[in-house]
Amino acid sequence: MPNTRLTCLLFPGAGFPSSCSRCALFRSAIAFISNSSYGISIVNEQANSSRFEATSAEALLAAREYAGPLLVDLDETLYLRNSTEDYIDTARPAPLALLFLRVLDVIKPWRWNGGDAARDVWRVWLISILFPWTQSQWRNRVRTLGPQFRNEALARALAARGQPFTIVTLGFSAVVAPLVEAMNLGDRAVIACRLDTVADRVGGKLAIAQRAIGSSVIAEAAVISDSFQDAPLFSACKRPILVRWRNAQCVSAFRGVYLPGQYLDLIKRPRSGALKSVLVDDFPLWVLSSFPLALVSPWTVLGLAFLFVSFWAIYEAGYVENDQVAARCELEPQLTAEFRECDVSAIGPRPWIYAVCFGFLGVLSLHHASLPDFCFFAAGWAFILAGTRLYYRMYNYADKQTRAWLYLGLQSLRVGAFAAVVPLNSVGALACVARAASRWQIYLMYRKVRASSGYDWTPLPERTIALALFGMLLLFGLISGFVHISSAGLCAFILLWNGILARRELVNIVTAAHLHQSCAPPAFADAQTSRG
């Protein structure tokens, strides 16, 4: 199904298991292998697990006839989906829940408490606390999910067994208990992870099984599971059975839910921190450029945040179209593998829905005191959104050399669109010009290099260029009187903010700086030679 992988990357939760913990861990393992000399240990773990592989017929036979204790996995084995993802997917309103989860993924609090293995603990806790009605909705939903996604062949084999068996899962007790009850599996016990500690998830199935039934029982047991991550449990049992069920699927939470920024972060520039860069570089510029209004009125920052989401929903639609045009019209399009696996038409009109809703909230926050003002600025913002979309379309369908000149207009809209609704101070205007000009300069050089040298391109330090341009413009602005000396505090703050953003680039530049050997003073040249 060609659309399955797309929808899932674009809408975390569809078809492709982009958020499922097992699949996420597997992808992390692959990345680790690619970037670490220790990757061989992960390869060995999977290779060692391969000796446990069996067919579904062998698994069903063991489920019916194995005389000793029987331990059966739940997710994607007895239950042909992922219970944790299905529980999280139950939270409503879904866009708000997904937004909180995306913020959680940016913060990554599990880095300090259990590592990646503890990620689902934090996710389930967040949903359960912020959306407390999810638990009651889950109990109602499992009445449908349990029978619908029960592994019927395995369930029948277990029923024919005539003996109790034990479900061992890394799912959470509060989530798993109502689901297993709804699956009507007969006489069974359940060993699951506790939600009040990360220790169970970090320790793995073997640890929680040992705590519940003891090592001696495990040593005589057969274990049926679909995951090679259960290798420690397989090694400790008597009859390991690693089997992948044909109709099992790991569907991550919030299938079909779209948020502005997802395409940029997951498809256009995956694994590059592109969305984080937008939030760090662009939104603070909007706020600083609206001083002192942003200090006087608490509604200003909130209104700008709404307008920022509104604008980026439309700007990102230009990214989508840009990739579509490249795929359709270019001989050698530079597209990510994620785009090639996706049907981006699934996004549909959602960007405009977000743009209109958040634009309305933004203008209302900023101009709620007067109806005529609200109507005037709402019309102005609608013009900005429509103009941005049309301008981006013109850019997308222009030839590559013409795009180099149109790019400045795009970046000007990106950094200064808010000025249609909020007054722009003189220092902020210079900062916006510097940011737009730095991006345009880099793009012009990129196009020049691409035209002459193909794809041999080294990215330039955009933030340092913006800092240098802003410093130069600020100096001339102060000399000419365009920037008043009373704005010195704001000038210093924006300079500091630009410097903080460019700190790594500046360190690299300073570290790489050196005197040319042939031009160095004799004493310096002799010192360098003696060191060598």
Coordinates of N, CA and C in Angstrom, one line a residue, residues 261-469:
G261 N 4.0 22.2 10.6 CA 5.4 21.9 10.9 C 5.8 20.4 10.7
Q262 N 4.8 19.5 10.6 CA 5.2 18.1 10.5 C 5.8 17.8 9.2
Y263 N 5.3 18.4 8.1 CA 5.9 18.1 6.8 C 7.4 18.5 6.8
L264 N 7.7 19.7 7.3 CA 9.0 20.2 7.3 C 9.9 19.3 8.1
D265 N 9.4 18.9 9.3 CA 10.3 18.2 10.3 C 10.4 16.7 9.9
L266 N 9.4 16.1 9.3 CA 9.4 14.7 9.0 C 9.7 14.3 7.6
I267 N 9.4 15.2 6.6 CA 9.4 14.8 5.2 C 10.5 15.7 4.5
K268 N 10.3 17.0 4.6 CA 11.2 17.9 3.8 C 12.6 17.9 4.3
R269 N 12.8 18.0 5.6 CA 14.2 17.9 6.2 C 14.2 17.1 7.4
P270 N 14.0 15.8 7.2 CA 14.0 14.9 8.4 C 15.3 14.8 9.1
R271 N 15.2 14.6 10.4 CA 16.4 14.4 11.3 C 17.4 15.5 11.2
S272 N 16.9 16.7 10.9 CA 17.8 17.9 10.8 C 17.5 19.0 11.8
G273 N 16.5 18.8 12.6 CA 16.1 19.8 13.6 C 15.5 21.0 12.9
A274 N 14.9 20.9 11.7 CA 14.5 22.0 11.0 C 13.4 22.8 11.7
L275 N 12.4 22.1 12.3 CA 11.3 22.7 13.0 C 11.8 23.5 14.2
K276 N 12.7 22.9 14.9 CA 13.3 23.5 16.1 C 14.1 24.8 15.6
S277 N 14.8 24.8 14.5 CA 15.5 26.0 14.0 C 14.5 27.1 13.7
V278 N 13.3 26.7 13.1 CA 12.3 27.7 12.8 C 11.8 28.4 14.1
L279 N 11.5 27.6 15.1 CA 11.0 28.1 16.3 C 12.1 29.0 17.1
V280 N 13.3 28.6 17.0 CA 14.4 29.3 17.7 C 14.8 30.6 16.9
D281 N 14.8 30.5 15.6 CA 15.3 31.6 14.8 C 14.2 32.7 14.4
D282 N 13.0 32.2 14.1 CA 12.0 33.1 13.5 C 11.1 33.7 14.5
F283 N 10.5 32.8 15.4 CA 9.5 33.4 16.3 C 10.1 34.4 17.3
P284 N 11.2 34.2 17.9 CA 11.8 35.2 18.8 C 12.0 36.5 18.0
L285 N 12.4 36.4 16.7 CA 12.5 37.6 15.9 C 11.2 38.4 15.8
W286 N 10.1 37.7 15.6 CA 8.8 38.4 15.6 C 8.6 39.1 16.9
V287 N 8.8 38.4 18.0 CA 8.5 39.0 19.3 C 9.4 40.2 19.6
L288 N 10.7 40.1 19.4 CA 11.7 41.2 19.6 C 11.4 42.4 18.7
S289 N 10.9 42.1 17.5 CA 10.7 43.2 16.6 C 9.4 43.9 16.9
S290 N 8.6 43.4 17.8 CA 7.3 44.0 18.1 C 7.4 44.8 19.5
F291 N 8.7 44.9 20.0 CA 8.8 45.7 21.3 C 8.6 47.1 20.9
P292 N 8.0 47.9 21.9 CA 7.7 47.6 23.3 C 6.4 47.0 23.5
L293 N 5.6 46.8 22.4 CA 4.2 46.3 22.5 C 4.2 45.0 23.2
A294 N 5.2 44.1 22.9 CA 5.3 42.8 23.5 C 5.5 42.8 25.0
L295 N 6.0 43.9 25.5 CA 6.2 44.0 26.9 C 5.0 44.7 27.6
V296 N 4.4 45.6 26.9 CA 3.2 46.3 27.5 C 2.0 45.4 27.6
S297 N 1.7 44.7 26.5 CA 0.5 43.9 26.5 C 0.8 42.4 26.5
P298 N 0.3 41.6 27.5 CA 0.5 40.2 27.5 C -0.1 39.5 26.4
W299 N -1.1 40.1 25.7 CA -1.8 39.5 24.6 C -0.9 39.4 23.4
T300 N 0.1 40.3 23.3 CA 0.9 40.4 22.1 C 1.6 39.1 21.8
V301 N 2.3 38.6 22.8 CA 3.1 37.4 22.5 C 2.2 36.2 22.1
L302 N 1.0 36.1 22.9 CA 0.1 35.1 22.5 C -0.5 35.2 21.1
G303 N -0.8 36.5 20.8 CA -1.3 36.7 19.4 C -0.3 36.4 18.3
L304 N 1.0 36.8 18.6 CA 2.1 36.5 17.7 C 2.3 35.0 17.5
A305 N 2.1 34.3 18.6 CA 2.2 32.8 18.5 C 1.2 32.2 17.6
F306 N -0.1 32.7 17.8 CA -1.2 32.2 16.9 C -0.9 32.6 15.5
L307 N -0.4 33.8 15.2 CA -0.2 34.2 13.8 C 1.0 33.4 13.3
F308 N 2.0 33.1 14.1 CA 3.1 32.3 13.6 C 2.7 30.9 13.1
V309 N 1.8 30.3 13.9 CA 1.3 29.0 13.4 C 0.5 29.1 12.2
S310 N -0.3 30.2 12.1 CA -1.2 30.4 11.0 C -0.3 30.6 9.7
F311 N 0.7 31.5 9.8 CA 1.6 31.7 8.7 C 2.3 30.5 8.2
W312 N 2.9 29.7 9.2 CA 3.7 28.6 8.8 C 2.9 27.4 8.3
A313 N 1.6 27.4 8.6 CA 0.7 26.4 7.9 C 0.7 26.6 6.4
I314 N 0.6 27.9 6.0 CA 0.6 28.2 4.6 C 2.0 28.2 4.0
Y315 N 3.0 28.6 4.7 CA 4.3 28.6 4.2 C 4.8 27.1 4.0
E316 N 4.4 26.3 4.8 CA 4.7 24.8 4.7 C 4.0 24.2 3.5
A317 N 2.8 24.7 3.2 CA 2.1 24.2 2.0 C 2.9 24.5 0.8
G318 N 3.7 25.6 0.8 CA 4.6 25.9 -0.3 C 5.7 24.8 -0.4
Y319 N 6.2 24.3 0.8 CA 7.2 23.3 0.8 C 6.6 22.0 0.1
V320 N 5.4 21.7 0.4 CA 4.8 20.5 -0.1 C 4.7 20.6 -1.6
E321 N 4.2 21.8 -2.1 CA 4.1 22.0 -3.6 C 5.5 22.0 -4.2
N322 N 6.5 22.5 -3.5 CA 7.8 22.6 -4.1 C 8.3 21.2 -4.4
D323 N 8.1 20.2 -3.5 CA 8.5 18.9 -3.7 C 7.7 18.2 -4.8
Q324 N 6.4 18.5 -4.8 CA 5.6 17.9 -5.9 C 6.0 18.4 -7.2
V325 N 6.3 19.7 -7.4 CA 6.7 20.2 -8.7 C 8.1 19.6 -9.1
A326 N 9.0 19.4 -8.1 CA 10.3 18.8 -8.4 C 10.1 17.4 -8.8
A327 N 9.2 16.6 -8.2 CA 9.0 15.2 -8.6 C 8.4 15.1 -10.0
R328 N 7.6 16.1 -10.3 CA 6.9 16.0 -11.6 C 7.7 16.6 -12.7
C329 N 8.5 17.6 -12.5 CA 9.1 18.4 -13.6 C 10.6 18.3 -13.7
E330 N 11.3 17.9 -12.7 CA 12.8 18.0 -12.7 C 13.3 16.6 -13.1
L331 N 14.4 16.7 -13.8 CA 15.1 15.4 -14.2 C 15.8 14.8 -13.1
E332 N 16.4 15.6 -12.2 CA 17.1 15.0 -11.1 C 16.7 15.7 -9.8
P333 N 15.4 15.5 -9.4 CA 14.9 16.2 -8.2 C 15.6 15.7 -6.9
Q334 N 15.9 16.7 -6.0 CA 16.5 16.4 -4.8 C 15.4 16.2 -3.7
L335 N 14.9 15.0 -3.6 CA 13.8 14.7 -2.7 C 14.3 13.7 -1.7
T336 N 13.7 13.8 -0.5 CA 14.1 12.8 0.6 C 13.4 11.5 0.3
A337 N 14.0 10.4 0.9 CA 13.4 9.1 0.8 C 12.0 9.1 1.5
E338 N 11.8 10.0 2.5 CA 10.5 10.0 3.1 C 9.4 10.6 2.2
F339 N 9.8 11.5 1.3 CA 8.8 12.0 0.4 C 8.5 11.0 -0.7
R340 N 9.4 10.2 -1.1 CA 9.2 9.2 -2.1 C 8.3 8.1 -1.6
E341 N 8.2 7.9 -0.3 CA 7.4 6.9 0.3 C 6.0 7.4 0.7
C342 N 5.7 8.7 0.3 CA 4.5 9.4 0.8 C 3.6 9.8 -0.3
D343 N 2.3 9.9 0.0 CA 1.3 10.5 -0.9 C 0.9 11.8 -0.2
V344 N 1.6 12.9 -0.6 CA 1.4 14.2 0.2 C 0.0 14.8 -0.1
S345 N -0.7 14.3 -1.0 CA -2.0 14.8 -1.3 C -3.0 14.5 -0.1
A346 N -2.5 13.6 0.8 CA -3.3 13.3 2.0 C -3.5 14.5 2.9
I347 N -2.6 15.5 2.8 CA -2.7 16.6 3.6 C -4.0 17.4 3.4
G348 N -4.3 17.5 2.1 CA -5.6 18.1 1.7 C -5.6 19.6 2.1
P349 N -6.8 20.1 2.6 CA -7.0 21.5 2.9 C -6.6 21.8 4.4
R350 N -6.0 20.9 5.1 CA -5.7 21.1 6.5 C -4.9 22.3 6.8
P351 N -3.9 22.6 6.0 CA -3.1 23.9 6.2 C -4.0 25.1 6.3
W352 N -4.9 25.2 5.4 CA -5.8 26.4 5.3 C -6.7 26.4 6.5
I353 N -7.1 25.3 7.0 CA -8.0 25.2 8.2 C -7.2 25.8 9.4
Y354 N -6.0 25.3 9.6 CA -5.2 25.8 10.7 C -4.9 27.3 10.5
A355 N -4.6 27.7 9.3 CA -4.2 29.1 9.0 C -5.4 30.0 9.4
V356 N -6.6 29.7 9.0 CA -7.7 30.5 9.2 C -8.0 30.5 10.7
C357 N -8.1 29.4 11.4 CA -8.4 29.3 12.8 C -7.4 30.1 13.6
F358 N -6.1 29.8 13.4 CA -5.1 30.4 14.3 C -4.9 31.9 13.9
G359 N -5.1 32.2 12.6 CA -5.1 33.6 12.2 C -6.2 34.4 12.9
F360 N -7.4 33.9 13.0 CA -8.5 34.5 13.6 C -8.2 34.7 15.1
L361 N -7.6 33.7 15.8 CA -7.3 33.8 17.2 C -6.2 34.9 17.4
G362 N -5.2 34.9 16.5 CA -4.1 35.8 16.6 C -4.5 37.3 16.4
V363 N -5.3 37.6 15.4 CA -5.8 38.9 15.2 C -6.8 39.3 16.4
L364 N -7.6 38.4 16.9 CA -8.5 38.7 18.0 C -7.7 39.0 19.2
S365 N -6.6 38.3 19.5 CA -5.8 38.5 20.7 C -5.1 39.9 20.6
L366 N -4.8 40.3 19.4 CA -4.0 41.6 19.3 C -5.0 42.8 19.1
H367 N -6.2 42.6 18.6 CA -7.0 43.7 18.3 C -8.5 43.4 18.7
H368 N -8.6 43.0 19.9 CA -10.0 42.6 20.4 C -10.7 43.8 21.0
A369 N -10.1 44.9 21.2 CA -10.7 46.1 21.8 C -11.6 46.8 20.9
S370 N -11.4 46.7 19.6 CA -12.2 47.5 18.6 C -12.6 46.6 17.4
L371 N -13.9 46.6 17.2 CA -14.4 45.7 16.0 C -13.9 46.2 14.7
P372 N -13.9 47.6 14.4 CA -13.3 48.0 13.1 C -11.9 47.7 13.0
D373 N -11.1 47.8 14.1 CA -9.7 47.4 14.0 C -9.5 45.9 13.7
F374 N -10.3 45.1 14.4 CA -10.2 43.7 14.2 C -10.5 43.3 12.7
C375 N -11.6 43.9 12.2 CA -11.9 43.6 10.8 C -10.8 44.1 9.8
F376 N -10.3 45.3 10.1 CA -9.2 45.8 9.2 C -8.0 44.9 9.2
F377 N -7.5 44.5 10.4 CA -6.3 43.7 10.5 C -6.6 42.3 10.1
A378 N -7.8 41.8 10.3 CA -8.1 40.4 9.9 C -8.0 40.3 8.3
A379 N -8.5 41.4 7.7 CA -8.5 41.4 6.2 C -7.0 41.5 5.8
G380 N -6.2 42.3 6.5 CA -4.8 42.4 6.2 C -4.1 41.1 6.3
W381 N -4.4 40.4 7.4 CA -3.7 39.1 7.6 C -4.2 38.1 6.5
A382 N -5.4 38.1 6.2 CA -5.9 37.2 5.1 C -5.2 37.5 3.8
F383 N -4.9 38.8 3.5 CA -4.2 39.2 2.3 C -2.7 38.6 2.4
I384 N -2.1 38.7 3.6 CA -0.8 38.2 3.7 C -0.7 36.7 3.4
L385 N -1.7 35.9 4.0 CA -1.7 34.5 3.8 C -1.9 34.1 2.3
A386 N -2.9 34.8 1.7 CA -3.2 34.5 0.3 C -2.0 34.9 -0.6
G387 N -1.4 36.1 -0.3 CA -0.3 36.6 -1.0 C 0.9 35.6 -0.9
T388 N 1.2 35.1 0.3 CA 2.3 34.2 0.5 C 2.1 33.0 -0.3
R389 N 0.9 32.4 -0.3 CA 0.6 31.2 -1.0 C 0.8 31.4 -2.5
L390 N 0.3 32.5 -3.0 CA 0.4 32.8 -4.5 C 1.9 33.0 -4.8
Y391 N 2.6 33.8 -4.0 CA 4.0 34.1 -4.3 C 4.8 32.8 -4.3
Y392 N 4.5 31.9 -3.3 CA 5.3 30.6 -3.2 C 5.0 29.8 -4.5
R393 N 3.7 29.8 -4.9 CA 3.4 29.1 -6.1 C 4.2 29.6 -7.3
M394 N 4.3 30.9 -7.5 CA 5.0 31.5 -8.5 C 6.5 31.1 -8.4
Y395 N 7.0 31.1 -7.2 CA 8.4 30.6 -7.0 C 8.6 29.2 -7.4
N396 N 7.6 28.3 -7.0 CA 7.8 26.9 -7.3 C 7.8 26.6 -8.8
Y397 N 7.0 27.3 -9.5 CA 6.9 27.0 -11.0 C 7.9 27.8 -11.8
A398 N 8.7 28.7 -11.2 CA 9.7 29.4 -11.9 C 10.9 28.5 -12.1
D399 N 11.8 28.9 -13.1 CA 13.0 28.2 -13.4 C 14.0 28.5 -12.2
K400 N 15.0 27.6 -12.2 CA 15.9 27.7 -11.0 C 16.7 29.1 -10.9
Q401 N 17.1 29.6 -12.0 CA 17.8 30.9 -11.9 C 16.8 32.1 -11.5
T402 N 15.6 32.0 -12.0 CA 14.6 33.0 -11.6 C 14.3 32.9 -10.1
R403 N 14.3 31.7 -9.6 CA 14.0 31.4 -8.2 C 15.0 32.1 -7.3
A404 N 16.2 32.2 -7.7 CA 17.3 32.9 -6.9 C 16.9 34.3 -6.6
W405 N 16.1 35.0 -7.5 CA 15.7 36.4 -7.2 C 14.4 36.4 -6.5
L406 N 13.6 35.5 -6.7 CA 12.3 35.5 -6.0 C 12.5 35.0 -4.5
Y407 N 13.6 34.4 -4.2 CA 13.8 33.9 -2.9 C 13.8 35.0 -1.8
L408 N 14.3 36.1 -2.2 CA 14.4 37.2 -1.2 C 13.0 37.6 -0.8
G409 N 12.0 37.6 -1.7 CA 10.6 37.9 -1.3 C 10.1 36.9 -0.4
L410 N 10.4 35.6 -0.6 CA 9.9 34.6 0.3 C 10.4 34.8 1.7
Q411 N 11.7 35.1 1.8 CA 12.3 35.2 3.1 C 11.9 36.5 3.8
S412 N 11.6 37.5 3.0 CA 11.0 38.8 3.6 C 9.6 38.5 4.2
L413 N 8.8 37.7 3.5 CA 7.5 37.3 4.1 C 7.7 36.5 5.3
R414 N 8.6 35.6 5.3 CA 8.9 34.7 6.4 C 9.2 35.5 7.7
V415 N 10.1 36.5 7.6 CA 10.5 37.2 8.8 C 9.7 38.4 9.1
G416 N 8.9 38.9 8.2 CA 8.2 40.2 8.4 C 6.7 40.2 8.2
A417 N 6.1 39.0 8.0 CA 4.7 38.9 7.8 C 3.9 39.5 8.9
F418 N 4.3 39.4 10.1 CA 3.6 39.9 11.3 C 3.4 41.4 11.3
A419 N 4.2 42.1 10.5 CA 4.1 43.6 10.5 C 2.8 44.1 9.9
A420 N 2.1 43.2 9.2 CA 0.7 43.6 8.7 C -0.3 43.7 9.9
V421 N 0.1 43.2 11.0 CA -0.9 43.2 12.2 C -0.3 43.9 13.4
V422 N 1.0 43.9 13.6 CA 1.7 44.4 14.7 C 2.7 45.5 14.3
P423 N 2.8 46.6 15.0 CA 3.9 47.6 14.6 C 5.3 47.0 14.7
L424 N 6.1 47.4 13.8 CA 7.5 46.9 13.7 C 8.4 48.0 14.1
N425 N 9.3 47.8 15.2 CA 10.2 48.8 15.6 C 11.4 48.9 14.7
S426 N 12.1 50.0 14.7 CA 13.2 50.2 13.7 C 14.4 49.2 13.9
V427 N 14.7 48.8 15.1 CA 15.8 47.8 15.3 C 15.3 46.5 14.8
G428 N 14.1 46.1 15.1 CA 13.5 44.8 14.6 C 13.5 44.8 13.1
A429 N 13.2 46.0 12.4 CA 13.2 46.0 11.0 C 14.6 45.7 10.4
L430 N 15.6 46.2 11.1 CA 17.0 45.9 10.6 C 17.3 44.5 10.8
A431 N 16.9 43.9 12.0 CA 17.1 42.5 12.2 C 16.4 41.6 11.2
C432 N 15.2 42.0 10.8 CA 14.5 41.2 9.8 C 15.2 41.3 8.5
V433 N 15.7 42.5 8.1 CA 16.4 42.7 6.8 C 17.6 41.8 6.8
A434 N 18.4 41.8 8.0 CA 19.6 41.1 8.0 C 19.3 39.6 7.9
R435 N 18.3 39.1 8.6 CA 18.0 37.6 8.5 C 17.6 37.3 7.1
A436 N 16.7 38.0 6.5 CA 16.2 37.7 5.1 C 17.4 37.8 4.1
A437 N 18.2 38.8 4.3 CA 19.4 39.0 3.3 C 20.4 37.9 3.5
S438 N 20.6 37.5 4.7 CA 21.6 36.4 4.9 C 21.2 35.1 4.2
R439 N 19.9 34.8 4.4 CA 19.3 33.6 3.7 C 19.4 33.7 2.2
W440 N 19.1 34.9 1.7 CA 19.1 35.1 0.3 C 20.5 35.0 -0.3
Q441 N 21.5 35.6 0.5 CA 22.9 35.5 0.0 C 23.3 34.0 -0.1
I442 N 23.0 33.3 0.9 CA 23.4 31.8 0.9 C 22.7 31.1 -0.3
Y443 N 21.4 31.5 -0.5 CA 20.7 30.8 -1.6 C 21.3 31.2 -3.0
L444 N 21.7 32.4 -3.1 CA 22.3 32.9 -4.4 C 23.6 32.1 -4.6
M445 N 24.4 31.9 -3.6 CA 25.7 31.2 -3.7 C 25.4 29.7 -3.9
Y446 N 24.4 29.2 -3.3 CA 24.0 27.8 -3.5 C 23.6 27.5 -5.0
R447 N 22.8 28.5 -5.5 CA 22.4 28.3 -6.9 C 23.6 28.4 -7.9
K448 N 24.6 29.3 -7.5 CA 25.7 29.5 -8.3 C 26.6 28.2 -8.3
V449 N 26.8 27.7 -7.1 CA 27.6 26.5 -7.0 C 26.9 25.3 -7.7
R450 N 25.6 25.2 -7.5 CA 24.9 24.1 -8.2 C 25.0 24.2 -9.7
A451 N 25.0 25.4 -10.2 CA 25.1 25.6 -11.7 C 26.4 25.2 -12.2
S452 N 27.5 25.4 -11.4 CA 28.9 25.2 -11.9 C 29.5 23.9 -11.4
S453 N 29.1 23.4 -10.2 CA 29.8 22.3 -9.6 C 28.8 21.1 -9.2
G454 N 27.6 21.2 -9.7 CA 26.7 20.1 -9.4 C 26.3 20.1 -7.9
Y455 N 26.4 19.0 -7.2 CA 25.9 18.9 -5.9 C 27.0 19.1 -4.8
D456 N 28.2 19.5 -5.2 CA 29.3 19.7 -4.3 C 29.1 21.0 -3.5
W457 N 28.3 21.0 -2.5 CA 27.9 22.2 -1.8 C 28.2 22.1 -0.3
T458 N 28.9 23.1 0.3 CA 29.1 23.1 1.7 C 28.3 24.2 2.3
P459 N 27.3 24.0 3.2 CA 26.5 25.0 3.8 C 27.3 26.1 4.5
L460 N 26.8 27.3 4.3 CA 27.5 28.5 4.9 C 26.8 28.8 6.3
P461 N 27.6 29.5 7.1 CA 27.1 29.9 8.5 C 26.0 31.0 8.4
E462 N 24.8 30.6 8.2 CA 23.7 31.6 8.0 C 23.6 32.5 9.2
R463 N 23.6 31.9 10.4 CA 23.4 32.8 11.6 C 24.5 33.8 11.8
T464 N 25.7 33.4 11.5 CA 26.8 34.3 11.6 C 26.7 35.5 10.6
I465 N 26.3 35.1 9.4 CA 26.1 36.1 8.3 C 25.0 37.1 8.8
A466 N 23.9 36.6 9.3 CA 22.8 37.4 9.8 C 23.3 38.3 10.9
L467 N 24.2 37.8 11.8 CA 24.7 38.6 12.9 C 25.6 39.7 12.4
A468 N 26.4 39.4 11.4 CA 27.3 40.4 10.8 C 26.5 41.5 10.1
L469 N 25.5 41.1 9.3 CA 24.7 42.1 8.6 C 23.9 43.0 9.5

